[in-house]
């Protein structure tokens, strides 16, 4: 892999990192600002309100997937990636300056909601543009490795957010964090987005897109996507189990360890921070493995592990007595999830021809995340508030079981030629021999 390929991966990943820093920092700092936008009372109810706004952002992702996926297929991957990071910068600024409940009543929550909608719009297109760019911009024999950096960068964004939280926890008082300290990461996110905007202005378009560029008016349209509806439905189904598991063990984990397992906020944050560093390092290794043995074996391993191990892992985590027990269980869960996260970007991109690839990945993936990923935290807190917390564990396992059926029946995509894909080549439902 030459220097130019590494440069493309770096620029695409750096932008993705900032996007997901802003996206995940909302969840990471929610325990500190939940009380700032809603009346005082039940802490779990405050978190549910905050998680509800978090989930609403996901329902904007299908709109972003459609709009920015269309831009990516018609104007190029570079145009879509530049636009997404611009929107994310604006949303981060809005959250940083949002007034609290004591100042503006529910007006602050309204600003928070608008910012989350903009973030949802941005991230809805970012995933597909990044997945498509990273998949197209590398040697076909290393697509799994290259696309694995999408979750490296996503996780790096969360690691930076958690790292900043740890620093603030150790340099600011608890009262100061609840009062104004939670605004700091959103200022950092806005500045980071401005830097990435500058970097992305000089990025090069992928050869795959440049060779296929044409004036076809149906590029990136819903009509063109409808001709590949089987692939689109497949993206929804194969995303279902992975996105629920991913958000359970990343964005929700810190709250679960502090709100259910009884660990301190500082200990819960440190567990998540350490586990995510290991998780990020695993992604390229698993991506390389998929380039050798195929995508399906890793996906099937994830689904089997998540189906049968989620209930015992979550149960044991609830009774974890300290840092090391919680870390060990969290790492086990994230090793299982790696079978999905390391390669799902390239698997989805490999299902569609160039003219509809960005939209084909963006829209169905965003729909799946709106239905399952974005609501995972809210569903978990709903079960807890109802006194049936273990029901959430079975929900996660059930979603993985549905995806397992899809992984077993889909065809292998590793050796598909992205430049010569027609309708027959893209058909995903024939099991590879």
XYZ file of C-alpha atoms in Angstrom:
433
model
C 0.000 0.000 0.000
C 1.635 3.212 -1.215
C 1.977 6.598 0.395
C -0.963 8.051 -1.537
C -3.275 5.293 -0.319
C -2.205 5.890 3.274
C -2.832 9.608 2.806
C -6.377 8.944 1.613
C -7.058 6.609 4.512
C -5.664 9.171 6.953
C -7.751 12.089 5.644
C -10.920 10.005 5.485
C -10.300 8.592 8.951
C -9.352 11.928 10.532
C -12.639 13.443 9.436
C -14.540 10.412 10.585
C -12.841 10.678 13.980
C -13.992 14.266 14.476
C -17.492 13.432 13.293
C -17.801 10.618 15.788
C -16.063 12.545 18.560
C -18.895 15.069 18.372
C -21.498 12.322 18.022
C -20.316 10.196 20.925
C -19.217 12.980 23.253
C -22.893 13.733 23.737
C -23.357 10.281 25.251
C -20.084 10.394 27.202
C -20.928 13.679 28.942
C -24.679 13.082 29.287
C -24.384 12.185 32.974
C -23.073 15.714 33.602
C -25.420 17.806 31.493
C -28.640 15.756 31.762
C -29.730 17.850 34.733
C -28.893 21.124 32.978
C -31.696 20.897 30.415
C -34.470 19.199 32.390
C -36.136 19.742 35.792
C -34.458 18.119 38.791
C -35.839 14.781 39.950
C -35.206 11.143 39.156
C -31.652 10.829 37.688
C -32.744 7.880 35.537
C -35.634 9.933 34.143
C -33.225 12.764 33.298
C -30.958 10.323 31.500
C -33.981 8.922 29.643
C -34.892 12.434 28.430
C -31.310 13.028 27.315
C -31.155 9.584 25.681
C -34.445 10.343 23.943
C -32.872 13.387 22.255
C -29.856 11.194 21.425
C -32.226 8.721 19.747
C -34.048 11.494 17.854
C -30.764 12.380 16.195
C -30.694 8.886 14.729
C -34.056 9.403 13.073
C -32.538 12.269 11.080
C -29.881 9.920 9.784
C -32.050 8.412 7.014
C -32.628 11.948 5.683
C -28.901 12.595 5.836
C -28.259 9.207 4.262
C -30.515 10.033 1.336
C -29.357 13.634 0.853
C -25.617 13.153 1.345
C -25.608 9.726 -0.310
C -27.071 11.402 -3.385
C -24.349 14.068 -3.221
C -21.688 11.360 -2.908
C -22.913 9.465 -5.976
C -23.572 12.521 -8.152
C -20.891 15.008 -7.069
C -18.238 12.669 -5.671
C -17.091 11.216 -2.366
C -14.990 14.316 -1.624
C -17.989 16.661 -1.879
C -20.063 14.561 0.496
C -17.261 14.206 3.053
C -16.608 17.955 3.078
C -20.288 18.786 3.553
C -20.762 16.342 6.433
C -17.950 17.772 8.528
C -19.285 21.304 7.980
C -22.681 20.337 9.359
C -21.081 18.624 12.328
C -19.110 21.741 13.213
C -22.268 23.843 13.309
C -24.057 21.342 15.563
C -21.133 21.222 17.998
C -21.184 25.014 18.338
C -24.921 24.975 19.059
C -24.527 22.485 21.913
C -21.575 24.426 23.322
C -23.675 27.594 23.667
C -27.083 26.054 24.498
C -28.791 27.766 27.494
C -29.681 25.660 30.547
C -33.155 24.962 31.950
C -32.663 27.563 34.686
C -31.960 30.246 32.084
C -34.364 29.447 29.245
C -36.602 26.646 30.480
C -37.117 24.039 27.788
C -35.561 26.433 25.249
C -32.168 24.929 26.000
C -33.506 21.432 25.347
C -34.889 22.733 22.030
C -31.443 24.003 21.002
C -30.027 20.637 22.030
C -32.630 18.911 19.889
C -31.856 21.053 16.824
C -28.146 20.356 17.242
C -28.780 16.614 17.458
C -30.913 16.755 14.316
C -28.049 18.442 12.462
C -25.638 15.840 13.808
C -27.972 13.106 12.644
C -28.124 14.650 9.190
C -24.342 14.846 9.040
C -23.536 11.396 10.401
C -26.223 9.852 8.193
C -24.088 10.759 5.204
C -20.661 10.512 6.826
C -20.791 6.769 7.393
C -21.583 5.949 3.779
C -19.237 8.524 2.273
C -16.415 7.343 4.514
C -17.171 3.638 3.988
C -17.346 4.108 0.231
C -14.230 6.273 0.081
C -12.103 3.925 2.210
C -13.302 0.873 0.257
C -12.696 2.414 -3.155
C -9.408 4.148 -2.343
C -7.284 1.084 -1.760
C -5.955 -2.104 -3.336
C -8.866 -4.556 -3.839
C -6.861 -7.186 -1.967
C -6.763 -4.950 1.129
C -10.252 -3.500 1.218
C -11.020 -5.183 4.528
C -7.909 -3.710 6.124
C -8.493 -0.200 4.719
C -12.178 -0.036 5.590
C -11.458 -1.243 9.132
C -10.057 2.225 9.799
C -13.586 3.534 9.742
C -14.237 1.958 13.124
C -10.685 2.733 14.215
C -11.484 6.403 13.620
C -14.973 6.138 15.077
C -13.569 4.526 18.194
C -10.666 6.986 18.289
C -13.211 9.788 18.392
C -14.834 8.220 21.402
C -11.453 7.522 23.034
C -10.501 11.182 22.662
C -13.852 12.157 24.126
C -13.463 9.798 27.066
C -9.852 10.882 27.530
C -10.952 14.496 27.686
C -13.615 13.505 30.204
C -10.997 11.774 32.381
C -8.772 14.867 32.260
C -11.658 17.147 33.184
C -12.730 14.824 35.988
C -9.263 15.088 37.481
C -8.763 18.825 36.986
C -12.245 20.182 37.705
C -14.628 19.756 40.603
C -17.817 17.756 40.151
C -19.871 20.945 40.552
C -17.829 22.709 37.874
C -18.309 19.829 35.426
C -22.063 19.873 35.972
C -22.144 23.659 35.708
C -20.040 24.474 32.639
C -17.242 21.907 32.163
C -19.409 19.675 29.945
C -19.386 22.432 27.272
C -15.617 22.146 26.713
C -15.657 18.990 24.520
C -18.173 20.544 22.142
C -15.896 23.544 21.648
C -13.033 21.122 20.965
C -15.207 19.253 18.474
C -16.052 22.420 16.575
C -12.373 23.359 16.287
C -11.450 19.845 15.154
C -14.130 19.945 12.467
C -12.708 23.208 11.119
C -9.265 21.588 10.788
C -10.656 18.539 8.994
C -12.650 20.768 6.647
C -9.349 22.307 5.553
C -7.772 18.854 5.062
C -10.679 17.493 3.064
C -10.610 20.393 0.623
C -7.329 19.006 -0.758
C -8.271 15.310 -0.797
C -8.319 13.383 -4.086
C -11.325 11.604 -5.562
C -11.168 7.793 -5.767
C -10.178 6.213 -9.084
C -13.204 3.909 -8.983
C -15.582 6.880 -8.883
C -13.578 8.954 -11.388
C -13.576 6.117 -13.932
C -17.313 5.599 -13.569
C -18.368 9.266 -13.479
C -21.062 10.070 -16.034
C -24.029 12.357 -16.655
C -26.551 9.601 -15.896
C -29.471 11.419 -14.255
C -30.360 8.373 -12.186
C -27.035 8.244 -10.335
C -27.668 8.385 -6.608
C -31.455 8.394 -6.964
C -34.060 6.364 -5.112
C -35.136 4.881 -8.434
C -31.624 3.540 -9.019
C -31.506 2.239 -5.449
C -34.829 0.460 -5.910
C -33.234 -1.678 -8.599
C -30.896 -2.900 -5.845
C -33.557 -3.221 -3.158
C -32.456 -6.727 -2.180
C -29.016 -5.397 -1.332
C -30.595 -2.469 0.544
C -32.738 -4.790 2.654
C -29.666 -6.903 3.277
C -27.805 -3.877 4.652
C -30.638 -3.257 7.129
C -30.692 -6.877 8.263
C -26.942 -7.350 8.596
C -26.660 -4.022 10.461
C -29.381 -4.815 12.992
C -27.438 -7.053 15.351
C -24.111 -5.284 14.948
C -25.315 -1.771 15.655
C -27.258 -2.768 18.789
C -24.248 -4.637 20.176
C -21.844 -1.833 19.274
C -23.830 0.909 20.964
C -24.494 -1.290 23.977
C -20.796 -1.850 24.659
C -19.587 1.630 23.717
C -21.954 4.568 24.231
C -24.142 2.872 26.858
C -21.398 1.007 28.725
C -20.233 3.932 30.866
C -23.783 4.694 32.029
C -24.513 1.017 32.638
C -21.446 0.593 34.833
C -22.272 3.683 36.895
C -26.082 3.570 36.908
C -26.581 -0.209 37.231
C -23.325 -1.824 38.377
C -22.745 0.887 40.983
C -19.226 1.846 39.923
C -18.158 5.469 40.285
C -18.374 7.668 37.197
C -14.586 7.920 37.168
C -14.077 4.138 37.308
C -16.765 3.496 34.690
C -15.154 6.056 32.368
C -11.705 4.519 32.822
C -13.055 1.036 32.030
C -14.611 2.291 28.792
C -11.500 4.260 27.867
C -9.138 1.295 28.312
C -11.443 -1.192 26.597
C -11.916 1.068 23.586
C -8.166 1.490 23.068
C -7.800 -2.298 22.785
C -10.913 -2.442 20.601
C -9.491 0.123 18.158
C -6.248 -1.853 17.844
C -8.190 -5.020 16.986
C -9.961 -3.520 13.954
C -7.082 -3.568 11.392
C -6.072 -7.071 12.514
C -9.574 -8.393 11.907
C -9.773 -6.442 8.637
C -6.570 -8.135 7.449
C -7.971 -11.512 8.448
C -11.096 -10.879 6.365
C -8.923 -10.149 3.326
C -7.507 -13.648 3.702
C -10.469 -15.809 4.760
C -13.444 -13.685 3.681
C -16.058 -11.477 5.339
C -18.675 -14.103 6.218
C -16.594 -16.078 8.750
C -16.030 -12.951 10.851
C -19.659 -11.863 10.653
C -20.891 -15.319 11.635
C -18.449 -15.478 14.550
C -19.732 -12.141 15.817
C -23.381 -13.144 15.546
C -22.911 -16.510 17.274
C -20.903 -14.920 20.085
C -23.328 -12.035 20.570
C -26.361 -14.323 20.519
C -25.084 -16.670 23.193
C -22.780 -14.485 25.291
C -24.688 -11.211 25.672
C -26.923 -12.329 28.556
C -24.117 -13.793 30.699
C -21.739 -10.880 29.968
C -24.289 -8.200 30.841
C -25.393 -10.094 33.938
C -21.832 -10.438 35.193
C -21.079 -6.796 34.365
C -23.946 -5.690 36.578
C -22.269 -7.448 39.510
C -18.697 -6.442 38.642
C -17.067 -5.370 41.881
C -14.357 -3.161 40.461
C -12.224 -1.971 37.568
C -10.524 -5.225 36.553
C -13.654 -7.378 36.520
C -15.547 -4.782 34.500
C -12.624 -4.334 32.101
C -12.232 -8.057 31.452
C -15.917 -8.524 30.653
C -16.021 -5.385 28.501
C -13.037 -6.582 26.480
C -14.639 -9.979 25.924
C -17.753 -8.288 24.590
C -15.787 -5.950 22.316
C -13.661 -8.785 20.914
C -16.918 -10.435 19.830
C -18.258 -7.191 18.345
C -15.027 -6.753 16.334
C -16.221 -9.482 13.964
C -18.855 -7.003 12.786
C -17.276 -3.584 13.212
C -13.983 -4.320 11.462
C -15.522 -5.196 8.093
C -19.131 -4.046 7.924
C -18.170 -0.896 5.990
C -16.561 -2.746 3.099
C -19.195 -5.514 3.089
C -21.927 -2.947 2.487
C -19.922 -0.999 -0.089
C -19.135 -4.243 -1.932
C -22.849 -4.921 -2.430
C -23.539 -1.977 -4.768
C -22.264 -0.665 -8.135
C -20.440 2.680 -8.174
C -23.341 4.849 -9.342
C -25.485 4.029 -6.317
C -22.856 2.843 -3.818
C -22.914 5.840 -1.452
C -26.712 6.034 -1.358
C -27.007 2.239 -1.200
C -24.868 2.139 1.917
C -26.147 5.364 3.481
C -29.932 5.099 3.431
C -30.539 1.492 4.569
C -27.723 1.718 7.128
C -29.217 4.931 8.518
C -32.653 3.325 8.713
C -31.227 0.364 10.620
C -29.418 2.680 13.024
C -32.523 4.785 13.570
C -34.543 1.689 14.431
C -31.949 -0.229 16.436
C -28.657 1.571 17.139
C -30.027 4.959 18.139
C -32.709 3.467 20.351
C -30.472 0.908 22.099
C -29.614 3.192 24.998
C -33.203 4.369 25.410
C -34.513 0.800 25.302
C -31.940 -0.203 27.929
C -32.988 2.633 30.248
C -36.664 1.866 29.634
C -36.174 -1.736 30.749
C -34.270 -0.503 33.815
C -36.910 2.050 34.726
C -39.572 -0.668 34.432
C -37.597 -2.960 36.761
C -36.915 -5.461 33.977
C -33.323 -4.648 33.101
C -32.445 -8.209 32.068
C -35.004 -7.927 29.283
C -32.583 -5.649 27.446
C -29.902 -8.344 27.447
C -32.273 -10.702 25.631
C -33.208 -7.922 23.214
C -29.552 -7.486 22.202
C -29.113 -11.252 21.825
C -32.275 -11.495 19.733
C -31.131 -8.793 17.306
C -27.839 -10.651 16.846
C -29.726 -13.886 16.155
C -31.669 -12.223 13.336
C -28.447 -10.981 11.752
C -26.912 -14.444 12.130
C -29.502 -15.844 9.733
C -28.528 -13.184 7.188
C -24.794 -13.815 7.536
C -25.249 -17.544 7.012
C -27.322 -17.106 3.842
C -25.491 -14.201 2.167
C -22.726 -14.691 -0.406
C -19.074 -13.822 0.087
C -18.170 -10.317 -1.180
C -14.387 -10.265 -0.726
C -13.449 -10.931 -4.362
C -16.039 -8.780 -6.124
C -14.651 -6.296 -8.676
C -16.073 -2.876 -7.724
C -15.504 -1.501 -11.232
C -17.467 -4.236 -13.041
C -20.480 -4.820 -10.834
C -23.820 -5.270 -12.518
C -27.143 -6.304 -11.061
C -26.241 -9.980 -11.074
C -22.820 -9.450 -9.514
C -24.351 -7.403 -6.716
C -26.949 -10.027 -5.807
C -26.082 -10.982 -2.221
C -28.308 -13.858 -1.259
C -26.483 -16.794 -2.787
C -24.394 -18.563 -0.169
C -20.772 -18.843 -1.191
C -19.400 -22.306 -1.514
